[in-house]
Coordinates of C-alpha atoms in Angstrom, one line a residue:
M233 CA -45.2 -52.1 -9.4
S234 CA -43.5 -55.8 -10.0
I235 CA -42.5 -57.7 -7.5
D236 CA -38.8 -57.5 -8.7
M237 CA -38.9 -53.6 -8.1
L238 CA -40.4 -53.9 -4.7
F239 CA -37.6 -56.0 -3.6
N240 CA -34.9 -54.1 -5.5
R241 CA -36.3 -51.1 -3.5
F242 CA -35.9 -52.5 -0.2
N243 CA -32.6 -52.1 1.6
L244 CA -32.4 -55.3 3.4
F245 CA -29.4 -54.2 5.5
T246 CA -31.5 -51.6 7.0
C247 CA -34.8 -53.7 7.4
V248 CA -32.8 -56.7 9.2
G249 CA -31.4 -54.1 11.8
L250 CA -35.0 -52.6 12.4
I251 CA -36.2 -56.2 13.1
A252 CA -33.3 -56.8 15.3
L253 CA -34.4 -53.7 17.5
Q254 CA -38.3 -55.0 17.0
S255 CA -37.7 -58.5 18.3
L256 CA -37.2 -56.9 21.8
V257 CA -40.8 -57.1 23.2
G258 CA -42.4 -53.6 23.2
C259 CA -39.7 -51.9 21.3
G260 CA -41.8 -50.2 18.2
V261 CA -39.9 -47.7 16.7
A262 CA -36.5 -46.9 15.1
T263 CA -34.7 -44.2 13.3
D264 CA -34.2 -43.8 9.6
P265 CA -30.6 -43.0 9.7
E266 CA -31.1 -41.0 6.5
E267 CA -33.9 -38.8 7.1
H268 CA -33.9 -38.8 10.7
R269 CA -37.6 -40.0 11.0
L270 CA -39.4 -42.4 13.0
S271 CA -39.9 -46.0 11.5
L272 CA -42.4 -47.9 13.2
Y273 CA -42.7 -51.5 14.0
N274 CA -44.6 -52.3 10.6
G275 CA -42.5 -50.2 8.3
I276 CA -44.4 -47.0 8.2
V277 CA -42.0 -44.1 8.2
L278 CA -43.7 -40.9 10.2
P279 CA -43.1 -37.8 8.6
E280 CA -40.8 -35.3 10.1
Q281 CA -43.5 -33.1 11.8
W282 CA -45.4 -35.3 14.1
P283 CA -48.1 -35.3 14.8
P284 CA -49.2 -34.0 11.4
R285 CA -50.9 -30.6 11.3
Y286 CA -54.0 -30.6 8.9
A287 CA -56.4 -27.7 8.1
E288 CA -59.7 -27.8 9.0
P289 CA -62.0 -28.8 6.7
D290 CA -64.9 -26.7 5.8
T291 CA -67.1 -30.0 5.0
A292 CA -67.4 -33.5 6.4
A293 CA -64.9 -36.0 4.6
V294 CA -63.1 -39.1 5.2
M295 CA -60.0 -38.7 7.0
P296 CA -57.0 -39.5 4.7
V297 CA -54.4 -42.6 5.6
P298 CA -51.4 -42.0 4.1
Y299 CA -50.0 -45.4 4.7
L300 CA -52.5 -47.1 2.7
E301 CA -51.9 -45.0 -0.3
N302 CA -48.0 -45.3 0.3
K303 CA -47.1 -48.6 1.8
P304 CA -43.6 -49.4 2.9
S305 CA -41.8 -51.8 0.4
V306 CA -41.5 -54.5 2.8
I307 CA -43.8 -54.7 6.0
P308 CA -42.0 -56.7 9.3
V309 CA -44.8 -58.5 10.8
N310 CA -43.1 -59.4 14.0
V311 CA -45.5 -57.6 16.4
G312 CA -48.8 -59.2 16.9
R313 CA -51.6 -61.0 14.9
Q314 CA -51.9 -59.3 11.5
L315 CA -55.2 -58.4 10.5
F316 CA -57.2 -57.8 7.5
V317 CA -59.0 -54.8 8.9
D318 CA -57.9 -52.8 5.6
N319 CA -55.6 -53.2 2.7
F320 CA -52.3 -52.7 4.1
L321 CA -51.3 -56.3 4.0
I322 CA -52.9 -57.4 0.8
S323 CA -51.1 -57.1 -2.6
E324 CA -53.9 -59.0 -4.7
T325 CA -57.1 -61.2 -3.5
N326 CA -60.6 -62.3 -4.9
L327 CA -61.8 -62.9 -1.6
T328 CA -64.4 -60.7 -0.1
P329 CA -63.9 -58.7 3.1
V330 CA -67.0 -59.3 5.5
Y331 CA -67.3 -57.1 8.4
H332 CA -68.6 -58.8 11.7
K333 CA -70.3 -57.3 14.6
P334 CA -70.4 -58.9 18.0
N335 CA -73.5 -60.8 19.8
F336 CA -75.0 -58.9 22.8
Y337 CA -74.9 -61.0 25.8
I338 CA -78.5 -62.5 26.8
G339 CA -78.2 -61.3 30.5
N340 CA -77.5 -57.7 29.9
P341 CA -77.5 -55.1 31.3
I342 CA -74.4 -56.9 33.5
L343 CA -74.4 -53.6 35.5
E344 CA -77.3 -51.3 36.5
P345 CA -78.3 -48.6 39.0
S346 CA -79.3 -50.7 42.1
A347 CA -78.7 -48.0 45.1
E348 CA -80.4 -45.0 46.0
W349 CA -77.1 -43.1 46.2
E350 CA -76.6 -43.8 42.5
N351 CA -79.4 -41.3 41.7
T352 CA -78.8 -37.8 41.1
T353 CA -80.9 -35.2 42.9
E354 CA -83.8 -35.4 40.9
G355 CA -83.7 -39.3 41.0
A356 CA -82.3 -39.9 37.7
P357 CA -80.2 -43.1 38.0
Y358 CA -76.8 -43.7 36.5
A359 CA -74.5 -46.7 36.7
A360 CA -72.4 -47.1 33.6
P361 CA -69.0 -46.0 32.5
F362 CA -68.5 -42.8 30.7
S363 CA -65.2 -43.9 29.1
D364 CA -63.8 -44.6 32.6
G365 CA -62.6 -48.4 32.1
I366 CA -63.0 -52.2 32.2
W367 CA -59.7 -54.1 32.6
Y368 CA -58.8 -57.5 33.6
D369 CA -55.9 -57.4 36.1
E370 CA -53.7 -60.3 35.5
K371 CA -52.1 -60.1 38.9
E372 CA -55.1 -60.1 41.0
G373 CA -57.2 -62.4 38.6
K374 CA -60.1 -60.1 38.7
F375 CA -62.4 -57.9 36.1
K376 CA -62.6 -54.4 37.1
M377 CA -65.0 -51.7 36.0
W378 CA -65.1 -48.0 37.0
Y379 CA -68.2 -46.2 36.1
L380 CA -69.8 -42.8 36.5
A381 CA -72.4 -42.9 39.3
G382 CA -75.0 -40.5 40.3
A383 CA -74.3 -38.8 43.8
G384 CA -77.7 -37.0 44.6
S385 CA -78.2 -38.7 48.0
I386 CA -74.5 -37.7 49.0
H387 CA -73.9 -34.6 47.2
K388 CA -77.2 -32.7 47.6
Q389 CA -76.1 -29.0 46.1
D390 CA -76.3 -29.7 42.5
K391 CA -79.0 -31.7 40.3
Q392 CA -76.0 -33.1 38.1
T393 CA -73.4 -34.5 40.4
F394 CA -71.4 -37.6 39.7
Y395 CA -69.0 -39.8 41.4
T396 CA -66.7 -42.7 40.4
G397 CA -68.2 -45.9 41.3
Y398 CA -66.2 -49.6 41.3
A399 CA -67.2 -53.1 40.7
E400 CA -65.4 -56.4 40.1
S401 CA -66.1 -59.8 38.7
N402 CA -64.9 -63.2 38.3
D403 CA -66.0 -63.9 34.8
G404 CA -66.7 -60.6 33.1
E405 CA -70.5 -61.6 33.3
H406 CA -71.6 -61.5 36.7
W407 CA -70.7 -58.0 38.6
V408 CA -70.8 -57.1 42.3
K409 CA -70.5 -53.7 43.8
P410 CA -68.0 -54.1 46.9
E411 CA -68.6 -51.8 49.9
L412 CA -65.6 -49.9 50.1
D413 CA -64.2 -47.1 52.8
L414 CA -64.3 -43.9 51.3
V415 CA -68.1 -43.3 51.6
K416 CA -69.6 -45.9 54.0
G417 CA -72.2 -48.1 52.2
T418 CA -71.2 -47.3 48.8
C419 CA -68.4 -48.9 46.2
L420 CA -67.3 -45.1 45.4
V421 CA -63.6 -44.9 44.7
D422 CA -63.4 -41.0 44.1
T423 CA -66.0 -38.2 45.1
A424 CA -64.6 -35.3 42.7
N425 CA -67.7 -34.1 40.7
R426 CA -66.8 -35.2 37.2
D427 CA -67.8 -35.7 33.4
A428 CA -66.0 -38.1 31.5
A429 CA -63.2 -40.2 33.1
T430 CA -60.3 -42.3 31.8
I431 CA -58.9 -45.2 34.1
W432 CA -55.5 -46.9 32.7
L433 CA -54.2 -50.0 33.8
D434 CA -50.4 -49.4 32.9
R435 CA -48.8 -52.7 32.9
K436 CA -45.3 -50.9 32.0
E437 CA -45.6 -48.6 35.3
E438 CA -42.6 -49.6 37.6
D439 CA -43.9 -47.7 40.3
P440 CA -46.4 -50.1 42.2
A441 CA -48.2 -46.7 43.4
K442 CA -48.7 -45.6 39.7
R443 CA -49.9 -48.9 38.5
Y444 CA -53.6 -47.4 37.9
K445 CA -53.9 -43.8 36.3
M446 CA -57.2 -42.0 36.4
F447 CA -57.6 -39.0 34.1
N448 CA -60.7 -37.4 35.5
V449 CA -62.7 -34.7 33.9
E450 CA -63.5 -32.6 37.0
R451 CA -65.7 -29.6 37.3
R452 CA -63.8 -26.4 38.6
P453 CA -65.4 -25.4 41.8
T454 CA -64.8 -21.6 40.9
D455 CA -66.5 -21.4 37.5
R456 CA -67.7 -25.0 36.9
R457 CA -65.6 -25.3 33.8
W458 CA -64.0 -28.8 33.3
Q459 CA -60.5 -29.6 33.3
F460 CA -58.4 -32.9 33.6
I461 CA -56.9 -34.1 36.9
L462 CA -54.5 -37.0 37.2
K463 CA -54.3 -39.3 39.9
Y464 CA -52.6 -42.7 40.5
S465 CA -53.7 -45.8 42.4
P466 CA -51.8 -49.1 43.2
D467 CA -55.0 -51.0 42.9
G468 CA -57.7 -48.8 41.4
I469 CA -59.7 -48.2 44.7
H470 CA -57.3 -46.0 47.0
W471 CA -56.3 -42.9 44.8
S472 CA -53.9 -40.1 45.4
E473 CA -54.8 -36.7 45.3
G474 CA -54.3 -34.8 42.2
V475 CA -50.8 -34.7 40.8
A476 CA -51.1 -32.9 37.6
Q477 CA -54.2 -30.6 35.9
S478 CA -55.1 -29.1 32.5
G479 CA -56.2 -26.1 31.4
D480 CA -59.9 -25.5 30.7
L481 CA -61.4 -28.2 28.6
Y482 CA -64.6 -29.0 26.9
D483 CA -66.7 -32.2 28.5
R484 CA -66.2 -35.9 27.1
S485 CA -62.5 -35.8 26.6
S486 CA -60.6 -39.0 27.2
V487 CA -57.3 -40.5 27.0
F488 CA -55.2 -43.4 25.6
Y489 CA -51.9 -45.1 25.7
N490 CA -50.0 -46.0 22.7
P491 CA -47.4 -48.4 23.5
F492 CA -46.0 -48.9 19.8
R493 CA -44.8 -45.4 20.4
D494 CA -44.6 -45.4 24.1
V495 CA -46.8 -42.0 24.2
W496 CA -49.9 -40.8 26.0
C497 CA -52.4 -39.5 24.1
L498 CA -55.5 -37.1 24.8
S499 CA -58.5 -37.2 22.9
M500 CA -60.3 -34.0 23.5
R501 CA -63.7 -32.5 22.3
Y502 CA -62.9 -29.8 20.0
G503 CA -65.2 -27.3 17.7
T504 CA -65.1 -26.9 13.9
K505 CA -66.9 -25.4 11.2
V506 CA -68.0 -29.1 10.4
S507 CA -69.3 -30.0 13.8
S508 CA -69.0 -28.8 17.4
R509 CA -68.3 -32.6 17.9
S510 CA -65.0 -32.7 16.5
R511 CA -61.7 -33.9 18.1
S512 CA -58.2 -32.4 18.8
Y513 CA -55.3 -34.4 19.8
L514 CA -52.0 -34.2 22.1
E515 CA -49.4 -36.8 23.0
A516 CA -46.3 -36.9 25.6
K517 CA -44.3 -39.3 26.9
D518 CA -45.1 -38.6 30.2
P519 CA -48.8 -38.7 31.5
E520 CA -48.2 -35.7 33.6
T521 CA -46.9 -33.6 30.9
A522 CA -49.5 -34.5 28.8
V523 CA -52.2 -33.5 31.3
S524 CA -50.4 -30.3 32.0
M525 CA -50.0 -29.4 28.2
A526 CA -54.0 -30.0 27.8
H527 CA -56.3 -27.2 27.3
R528 CA -59.0 -25.6 24.8
V529 CA -57.7 -24.0 21.7
R530 CA -58.7 -21.1 19.6
R531 CA -59.6 -21.9 16.1
G532 CA -57.4 -20.4 13.8
I533 CA -54.5 -20.2 15.9
P534 CA -51.9 -22.8 15.9
D535 CA -51.1 -24.5 19.3
K536 CA -47.6 -25.8 20.0
N537 CA -49.0 -29.2 21.4
V538 CA -52.5 -29.5 20.7
V539 CA -53.2 -29.9 16.8
F540 CA -56.6 -30.6 15.1
W541 CA -57.3 -34.4 14.7
F542 CA -60.7 -35.0 12.9
T543 CA -64.3 -34.1 12.1
P544 CA -67.3 -36.6 11.7
D545 CA -66.9 -37.5 7.9
N546 CA -69.6 -37.8 5.3
L547 CA -70.4 -41.3 5.8
E548 CA -71.5 -41.4 9.3
P549 CA -74.7 -43.2 10.4
R550 CA -77.5 -40.7 10.7
H551 CA -80.7 -40.8 12.9
P552 CA -83.8 -42.4 11.1
N553 CA -86.3 -39.8 12.6
F554 CA -84.0 -37.1 12.2
P555 CA -82.0 -37.5 9.3
E556 CA -81.3 -33.7 8.6
V557 CA -79.4 -33.9 11.7
N558 CA -75.7 -33.8 10.8
P559 CA -73.5 -36.4 12.8
G560 CA -70.8 -35.7 15.5
I561 CA -68.1 -37.6 16.8
Y562 CA -69.2 -37.4 20.5
N563 CA -66.4 -39.3 22.0
F564 CA -63.3 -41.6 20.6
D565 CA -61.3 -43.9 23.0
A566 CA -58.6 -46.1 21.6
I567 CA -56.2 -49.2 22.6
A568 CA -53.7 -51.1 21.4
Y569 CA -55.1 -54.7 20.2
E570 CA -52.3 -57.1 18.8
S571 CA -50.5 -55.3 15.6
I572 CA -52.9 -52.1 15.6
M573 CA -54.9 -49.5 17.3
L574 CA -58.5 -49.9 17.5
G575 CA -60.5 -46.8 17.7
Q576 CA -64.1 -46.4 18.9
Y577 CA -66.3 -43.7 17.7
S578 CA -69.3 -42.6 19.6
V579 CA -71.2 -41.3 16.9
W580 CA -73.8 -38.5 17.8
Q581 CA -76.8 -38.6 15.4
G582 CA -79.1 -36.1 17.4
P583 CA -81.3 -34.5 18.0
E584 CA -80.1 -31.7 20.1
N585 CA -80.6 -31.8 23.9
H586 CA -83.6 -29.3 24.1
I587 CA -85.3 -31.4 21.4
C588 CA -84.7 -34.4 23.4
G589 CA -85.9 -33.1 26.7
K590 CA -89.0 -31.6 24.9
L591 CA -90.0 -34.8 23.2
G592 CA -89.0 -37.2 26.2
I593 CA -86.1 -39.2 24.3
Q594 CA -82.6 -39.7 24.6
K595 CA -80.1 -38.7 21.8
R596 CA -78.8 -41.6 19.7
N597 CA -75.4 -42.7 19.9
E598 CA -74.0 -45.8 18.3
I599 CA -70.4 -47.3 18.7
C600 CA -68.4 -47.3 15.4
L601 CA -64.9 -48.7 14.6
G602 CA -61.5 -47.7 13.1
Y603 CA -58.3 -49.0 12.9
S604 CA -54.8 -47.6 12.9
R605 CA -51.3 -48.5 11.8
D606 CA -49.5 -45.3 12.9
G607 CA -51.5 -44.0 15.9
F608 CA -53.1 -41.0 14.5
H609 CA -54.7 -42.0 11.0
F610 CA -57.5 -44.4 11.2
S611 CA -59.2 -46.0 8.6
R612 CA -63.0 -46.9 8.8
P613 CA -63.8 -49.8 6.2
T614 CA -67.1 -49.7 7.2
H615 CA -69.7 -47.1 8.9
E616 CA -72.2 -49.5 9.9
P617 CA -72.7 -49.4 13.6
F618 CA -70.5 -52.1 15.5
L619 CA -72.7 -51.7 18.8
A620 CA -76.1 -50.4 18.1
N621 CA -79.3 -48.9 19.9
D622 CA -82.2 -51.2 20.4
T623 CA -85.2 -49.1 20.4
T624 CA -87.6 -51.8 21.5
N625 CA -89.7 -51.2 24.4
G626 CA -87.7 -51.6 27.8
A627 CA -84.2 -52.1 26.0
W628 CA -81.3 -51.2 28.4
N629 CA -79.5 -49.4 25.4
W630 CA -82.5 -47.5 24.0
G631 CA -80.4 -44.6 23.2
N632 CA -77.0 -42.8 24.0
M633 CA -74.3 -45.3 24.0
Q634 CA -71.0 -44.7 25.0
S635 CA -67.3 -46.1 24.4
I636 CA -65.4 -47.7 27.5
G637 CA -61.7 -47.6 27.9
G638 CA -59.7 -50.9 28.2
V639 CA -62.1 -52.5 25.7
P640 CA -61.9 -55.3 24.2
L641 CA -60.9 -57.8 26.7
I642 CA -59.8 -61.2 25.6
V643 CA -61.5 -64.2 27.2
G644 CA -60.5 -67.7 25.6
D645 CA -61.4 -67.4 22.0
S646 CA -63.8 -64.3 22.4
L647 CA -63.4 -60.7 22.6
Y648 CA -65.6 -58.8 25.3
F649 CA -66.6 -55.6 24.3
Y650 CA -68.5 -53.6 26.8
T651 CA -70.3 -50.1 26.3
S652 CA -72.9 -47.9 28.3
G653 CA -76.7 -47.5 27.5
R654 CA -79.5 -45.5 28.4
R655 CA -83.0 -46.9 29.1
L656 CA -85.8 -44.6 27.9
N657 CA -87.4 -43.4 31.1
N658 CA -90.0 -40.9 32.4
I659 CA -87.7 -39.7 35.1
M660 CA -85.3 -37.6 33.3
W661 CA -84.6 -37.7 29.6
D662 CA -81.1 -38.2 29.8
S663 CA -80.4 -40.7 32.1
Y664 CA -81.0 -44.7 33.7
T665 CA -77.6 -45.8 32.2
S666 CA -76.6 -49.2 32.3
T667 CA -73.8 -51.4 31.2
G668 CA -73.9 -54.1 28.7
L669 CA -71.5 -56.7 27.2
A670 CA -71.1 -57.9 23.8
K671 CA -68.9 -60.6 22.5
L672 CA -66.9 -61.4 19.1
R673 CA -64.9 -64.0 18.0
R674 CA -60.8 -63.1 18.8
D675 CA -59.4 -61.0 15.8
G676 CA -63.2 -61.1 14.3
F677 CA -63.7 -57.6 13.2
V678 CA -63.0 -58.4 9.6
S679 CA -62.9 -61.9 7.5
M680 CA -61.7 -62.4 4.2
N681 CA -64.5 -64.7 2.6
A682 CA -64.0 -67.5 0.2
G683 CA -67.6 -69.0 -1.2
K684 CA -67.6 -72.5 -2.8
E685 CA -65.1 -72.1 -5.6
E686 CA -61.6 -71.4 -4.4
G687 CA -60.2 -67.9 -3.7
Q688 CA -56.8 -66.6 -3.0
L689 CA -55.0 -63.5 -1.2
V690 CA -51.3 -62.6 -1.6
T691 CA -49.6 -60.5 0.8
E692 CA -47.6 -57.6 0.2
P693 CA -43.7 -58.5 0.8
I694 CA -43.4 -59.2 4.4
I695 CA -40.4 -59.9 6.5
F696 CA -40.2 -61.7 10.0
D697 CA -38.1 -63.1 12.6
G698 CA -40.3 -65.9 13.7
E699 CA -40.7 -69.5 13.1
Y700 CA -44.2 -70.9 13.3
L701 CA -46.8 -69.8 11.1
F702 CA -50.5 -69.5 12.5
V703 CA -53.8 -68.4 11.2
N704 CA -57.3 -67.4 12.6
V705 CA -59.5 -69.2 10.1
D706 CA -63.3 -70.6 10.1
A707 CA -62.9 -73.5 7.4
K708 CA -65.0 -75.9 9.3
N709 CA -67.8 -76.8 6.2
E710 CA -67.5 -80.2 4.7
N711 CA -65.6 -78.8 1.6
S712 CA -63.8 -75.9 3.5
I713 CA -59.9 -76.0 2.9
L714 CA -57.0 -73.8 3.8
A715 CA -53.4 -74.1 2.0
V716 CA -50.5 -71.5 2.4
E717 CA -47.2 -71.3 0.2
V718 CA -44.4 -68.8 0.4
L719 CA -43.3 -67.1 -2.6
D720 CA -39.6 -65.9 -3.3
K721 CA -38.9 -62.2 -4.5
D722 CA -39.9 -63.4 -8.2
G723 CA -43.2 -64.7 -7.2
N724 CA -42.2 -68.5 -7.2
P725 CA -43.0 -71.0 -4.2
I726 CA -40.0 -71.5 -2.2
N727 CA -38.7 -75.1 -2.4
G728 CA -40.4 -77.0 0.8
F729 CA -43.0 -74.3 1.0
G730 CA -45.4 -74.8 -2.1
R731 CA -48.8 -75.2 -2.1
S732 CA -48.6 -79.0 -2.9
E733 CA -46.5 -79.3 0.2
C734 CA -48.5 -77.8 2.5
N735 CA -50.5 -79.6 5.0
S736 CA -53.9 -78.2 4.3
L737 CA -56.4 -77.6 6.7
K738 CA -59.7 -78.9 6.3
K739 CA -62.9 -78.5 8.5
V740 CA -61.2 -76.6 11.0
D741 CA -62.7 -73.6 13.0
A742 CA -59.9 -72.3 15.4
T743 CA -58.5 -68.8 16.7
R744 CA -55.0 -70.2 16.6
V745 CA -54.0 -72.9 14.4
M746 CA -50.3 -73.9 12.8
I747 CA -49.5 -74.2 9.1
T748 CA -47.2 -76.6 8.3
W749 CA -45.5 -78.3 5.4
K750 CA -44.8 -81.8 4.5
S751 CA -40.9 -81.5 5.3
N752 CA -41.3 -78.2 7.3
K753 CA -43.0 -77.3 10.3
S754 CA -40.6 -74.2 10.9
M755 CA -39.9 -71.2 8.7
K756 CA -36.5 -70.4 10.5
S757 CA -34.7 -71.3 7.4
I758 CA -36.4 -68.4 5.4
A759 CA -36.8 -65.6 8.3
N760 CA -35.3 -62.1 7.7
K761 CA -35.9 -62.7 4.0
P762 CA -38.6 -60.8 2.1
V763 CA -41.3 -63.2 1.1
R764 CA -45.1 -63.3 0.2
L765 CA -47.6 -65.5 1.7
K766 CA -50.1 -66.8 -0.7
F767 CA -53.1 -68.4 0.9
Y768 CA -55.9 -70.7 -0.9
L769 CA -59.1 -71.0 0.6
T770 CA -62.5 -72.5 -0.2
D771 CA -65.9 -72.1 1.6
G772 CA -64.4 -70.3 4.6
D773 CA -63.1 -67.2 6.5
L774 CA -59.6 -66.2 7.2
Y775 CA -59.2 -63.7 9.9
S776 CA -55.6 -63.3 10.6
F777 CA -52.1 -64.5 10.6
W778 CA -48.6 -64.2 12.2
I779 CA -45.4 -65.8 12.8
S780 CA -44.4 -66.9 16.3
P781 CA -41.1 -67.5 17.7
W782 CA -43.0 -70.3 19.8
E783 CA -44.8 -73.6 18.9
S784 CA -47.4 -72.1 21.5
G785 CA -48.5 -69.6 19.3
E786 CA -48.2 -66.4 21.3
S787 CA -48.3 -63.3 19.0
R788 CA -46.2 -60.8 20.7
G789 CA -49.0 -58.3 20.1
Y790 CA -50.8 -56.1 22.6
T791 CA -53.6 -57.8 24.6
A792 CA -55.9 -54.6 25.0
G793 CA -57.6 -54.8 28.2
G794 CA -56.2 -57.8 29.3
G795 CA -57.8 -61.3 30.0
P796 CA -57.5 -64.4 32.0
G797 CA -54.5 -66.7 31.5
L798 CA -52.5 -63.8 29.6
S799 CA -49.2 -62.3 30.6
T800 CA -49.2 -59.5 33.1
S801 CA -46.7 -57.4 30.6
G802 CA -50.0 -56.6 28.4
I803 CA -48.2 -58.4 25.4
D804 CA -49.0 -62.1 24.0
Q805 CA -46.1 -64.1 25.4
P806 CA -45.5 -67.2 27.1
L807 CA -46.3 -67.1 30.9
N808 CA -43.0 -69.0 31.9

């Protein structure tokens, strides 16, 4: 389709109205007046039936992503840094996508079992989040962690009894377990016998007593089955009694919040013909309502609130020693980062528990990433593990790595990713959990790379209400150069914003740097008009771009688990 046709299809009046709504921080949706459907912050229009209902597949297949096949005619880019994690923003390019992985911190593990009470009754040590959460609390200026801990010396009736411990840090690398008042001599904050849990720092909560939310997968005392119990806390340490409960659940279920649509989303283990380790989905505006609606569903019988979500697909990584084992999705956590929902897949590769027990090894779980712009459909441009096992002797993450809620945190120019891992041991095959840290460049999931010869990238038509163009770019080499021009609806450079007028970046490596032109620092004169950006790059990597209302460059995107120097709102905006 030509540029003319794209722009002719676009209803400018409607788009400007949508942008006016979205310019209010935190506003993510508007109503399509003709079809009464929701238009998201990025121009994606949701179908009338939401969440969508798909038939359960008989074979493993990649999840469809409708908005990549049928993009908006013009894409608003007012919310957050615009990441090149898929082709949503790209009209044409000869740059090459590069998929990056974080570097594990040399001081790992940053938290491990250190007290006898963290062992189970059989002596198996546990001290790592099982989803749980790691957050930076900007109001307190502190990193906080909740983790699954063995409770054998406290609760002696059952072999596998787990409570919730708490740790904190000033820098995200060095952690302490403070002695708390719930159980003398421990850092325990909750003593319900549990499986997974999700602790969420709710920055939008107006009631201080509910600022922290715990979605605990607790064992029912009557029949030892699992269910969600919701609890509240003002500080993440002192928790209320349960305020809502679910029906019967499978283990390893978790929760996340989608601020783009202001809904709480439940990611629940679910069995399909493809795998017993598949996922179902439920959403609601109110967390108590969401928990109360959750339950197991019988396959083949529709439920009003719980829908089938996804299975493992046919590209999942496989166990090198057990390639015949079909992978599963052990868990799925998600969080808003900048302009996307970032998903963490804990990909199970086997073998089954009884084989692990017989061989004295741990099952292989590794963390892969996915990216969503509507909160339900996730694209996975690569299935290479983002956080991988290390099977060298003595490694803290030899097996069974699990994703963690709240992750990533933003620390300066880096993203802090945390994960649990299990050390190979002779005590109990599925034990000895520790917590590790890995660091990635901010926005550093995918870059668009140019070699020694100049490459180009042209965006789809975009529209914005900001003023200053920023990029995250690594163009530090001797011959590296980045220039940007702005094109009108006919594909011509706009006067004052052409390539020859751009103050090109040379030998620059920065996660936030402004693009200017000789006669224009501001883009205010072309705001609220559909345009395209054309990037010219030589010998470098382009990670993201955004158009900020402020010269200081805050993006108005979501800051995931937060970080030092960021707004308490959870949105990237000036502090004053």
